[in-house]
Amino acid sequence: MSVDHNSIANLLHLAEVEKREVVRVTEQTPFDIEAAYKIQQELVNIKLGQGHRIVGPKMGLTSQAKMKQMNVNEPIYGYVFDYMVIPEGGELKISDLIHPKVEAEIAFILGKDIEGSGITGAQVLAATEYVLPALEIIDSRYENFKFTLPDVIADNTSASRVVFGNKLTHPDGLDLDLVGMTLSINGEIKELGAGAAVVGHPANSVAMLANMLARKGEKLKAGQIILTGGITGAVMLSVGDSVAGKADGLGEVTFKVVE
Ligand code: 0L1
Ligand code: MG
């Protein structure tokens, strides 16, 4: 069956804009991972065409548990746009989204471009200017977060909103695999983990991303803010939630959920 990349991208775009969940697209039109990234690119082009700007790429499904669940041995990537960024301490308007969940992550800001392939975590660290804590809000456009791997890739890996911490830390001397991070809601710790939950070390996640982007002739650029993947599991959000992510030595990142 031939796959109309553009019409699937438009359907997913409209689902996001209209805050309306849709049945996973592969149920009607099966497609593979290569086609899924083509659909994602169409979706990215729609957003760029509307004047939105890419803040940086994101990695998803970076934990062993999530990869096993989806039966894959490589994470997936998508893109965070400027309209998705909520200022630190700001408000997430839940009525703008479908069924958001939050997960705690470490983000990287590169001081130099990184071009694959064969990039290692050590090369990433050498090119990193800062690391910072982040809270990613994922909001799959699919009913009940039910999707196959190609579906979620096409849907820009459920990217929806993100809050970055204000404190920027140079990674020298930090063992980011050992850095602990908690995710609290209304003062109660809901999830916790260490950097090693992200493919062994968050810098490995950035290296894998560089190598995956190299396959389509793209590189990681200095100044981009890169989400490396969830250290914690994702937690459903409700109105009134006060959300905090704390990472040892990296500081805190917070937001509130409003109607
Ligand atoms: O950022 C992520 O790891 C999410 C990837 C997509 C899977 C999901 O929506 O749960
Ligand atoms: Mg994530």
Short mmCIF file of N, CA and C in Angstrom, two decimals, residues 108 110 112-114 118-129 170-172 174 176 199-208 210-211:
data_model
loop_
_atom_site.label_atom_id
_atom_site.label_comp_id
_atom_site.label_asym_id
_atom_site.label_seq_id
_atom_site.Cartn_x
_atom_site.Cartn_y
_atom_site.Cartn_z
N PHE A 108 21.12 18.90 27.13
CA PHE A 108 22.48 19.32 26.78
C PHE A 108 22.42 20.56 25.87
N LEU A 110 25.12 22.27 23.28
CA LEU A 110 26.44 22.06 22.69
C LEU A 110 27.15 23.39 22.44
N LYS A 112 29.80 23.24 20.35
CA LYS A 112 30.31 23.03 18.97
C LYS A 112 29.34 22.10 18.23
N ASP A 113 29.31 22.20 16.92
CA ASP A 113 28.51 21.26 16.13
C ASP A 113 29.09 19.85 16.30
N ILE A 114 28.22 18.85 16.20
CA ILE A 114 28.68 17.45 16.20
C ILE A 114 28.11 16.78 14.97
N GLY A 118 29.69 7.44 14.00
CA GLY A 118 30.70 6.89 14.91
C GLY A 118 30.99 7.81 16.09
N ILE A 119 30.09 8.73 16.38
CA ILE A 119 30.29 9.66 17.52
C ILE A 119 30.12 8.89 18.83
N THR A 120 30.95 9.23 19.82
CA THR A 120 30.89 8.57 21.13
C THR A 120 30.41 9.56 22.19
N GLY A 121 30.04 9.00 23.35
CA GLY A 121 29.63 9.84 24.48
C GLY A 121 30.75 10.79 24.90
N ALA A 122 32.00 10.30 24.86
CA ALA A 122 33.14 11.14 25.26
C ALA A 122 33.28 12.34 24.32
N GLN A 123 33.05 12.12 23.02
CA GLN A 123 33.13 13.24 22.07
C GLN A 123 32.01 14.25 22.35
N VAL A 124 30.85 13.73 22.71
CA VAL A 124 29.72 14.62 23.03
C VAL A 124 30.08 15.49 24.23
N LEU A 125 30.61 14.86 25.29
CA LEU A 125 30.94 15.63 26.50
C LEU A 125 31.97 16.71 26.19
N ALA A 126 32.93 16.37 25.31
CA ALA A 126 33.97 17.35 24.97
C ALA A 126 33.38 18.54 24.21
N ALA A 127 32.24 18.31 23.53
CA ALA A 127 31.62 19.39 22.74
C ALA A 127 30.50 20.09 23.51
N THR A 128 30.24 19.66 24.74
CA THR A 128 29.09 20.19 25.50
C THR A 128 29.48 21.43 26.30
N GLU A 129 28.66 22.45 26.16
CA GLU A 129 28.91 23.68 26.93
C GLU A 129 28.22 23.60 28.28
N HIS A 170 28.46 23.45 33.55
CA HIS A 170 29.42 22.81 32.64
C HIS A 170 29.59 21.35 33.09
N PRO A 171 29.64 20.40 32.16
CA PRO A 171 29.66 18.99 32.59
C PRO A 171 31.00 18.49 33.14
N ASP A 172 32.05 19.30 33.07
CA ASP A 172 33.36 18.86 33.59
C ASP A 172 33.25 18.44 35.05
N LEU A 174 31.47 16.20 36.34
CA LEU A 174 30.18 15.59 36.72
C LEU A 174 30.11 14.16 36.21
N LEU A 176 27.48 12.21 35.00
CA LEU A 176 26.05 12.36 34.68
C LEU A 176 25.30 11.04 34.75
N VAL A 199 20.16 5.20 28.32
CA VAL A 199 21.15 4.40 27.55
C VAL A 199 22.55 4.39 28.20
N GLY A 200 22.57 4.23 29.53
CA GLY A 200 23.84 4.10 30.24
C GLY A 200 24.44 5.42 30.69
N HIS A 201 24.21 6.47 29.92
CA HIS A 201 24.75 7.81 30.24
C HIS A 201 24.06 8.79 29.29
N PRO A 202 23.56 9.92 29.78
CA PRO A 202 22.87 10.86 28.87
C PRO A 202 23.71 11.29 27.67
N ALA A 203 25.05 11.34 27.82
CA ALA A 203 25.90 11.73 26.67
C ALA A 203 25.84 10.66 25.58
N ASN A 204 25.63 9.38 25.97
CA ASN A 204 25.48 8.32 24.97
C ASN A 204 24.25 8.57 24.10
N SER A 205 23.21 9.11 24.74
CA SER A 205 21.96 9.38 24.03
C SER A 205 22.22 10.44 22.94
N VAL A 206 22.98 11.48 23.30
CA VAL A 206 23.30 12.54 22.32
C VAL A 206 24.16 11.95 21.20
N ALA A 207 25.10 11.06 21.56
CA ALA A 207 25.96 10.44 20.54
C ALA A 207 25.11 9.60 19.58
N MET A 208 24.16 8.83 20.13
CA MET A 208 23.28 8.01 19.27
C MET A 208 22.46 8.91 18.34
N ALA A 210 23.33 11.90 17.24
CA ALA A 210 24.23 12.41 16.19
C ALA A 210 24.39 11.36 15.10
N ASN A 211 24.55 10.10 15.51
CA ASN A 211 24.76 9.02 14.53
C ASN A 211 23.49 8.75 13.71
#
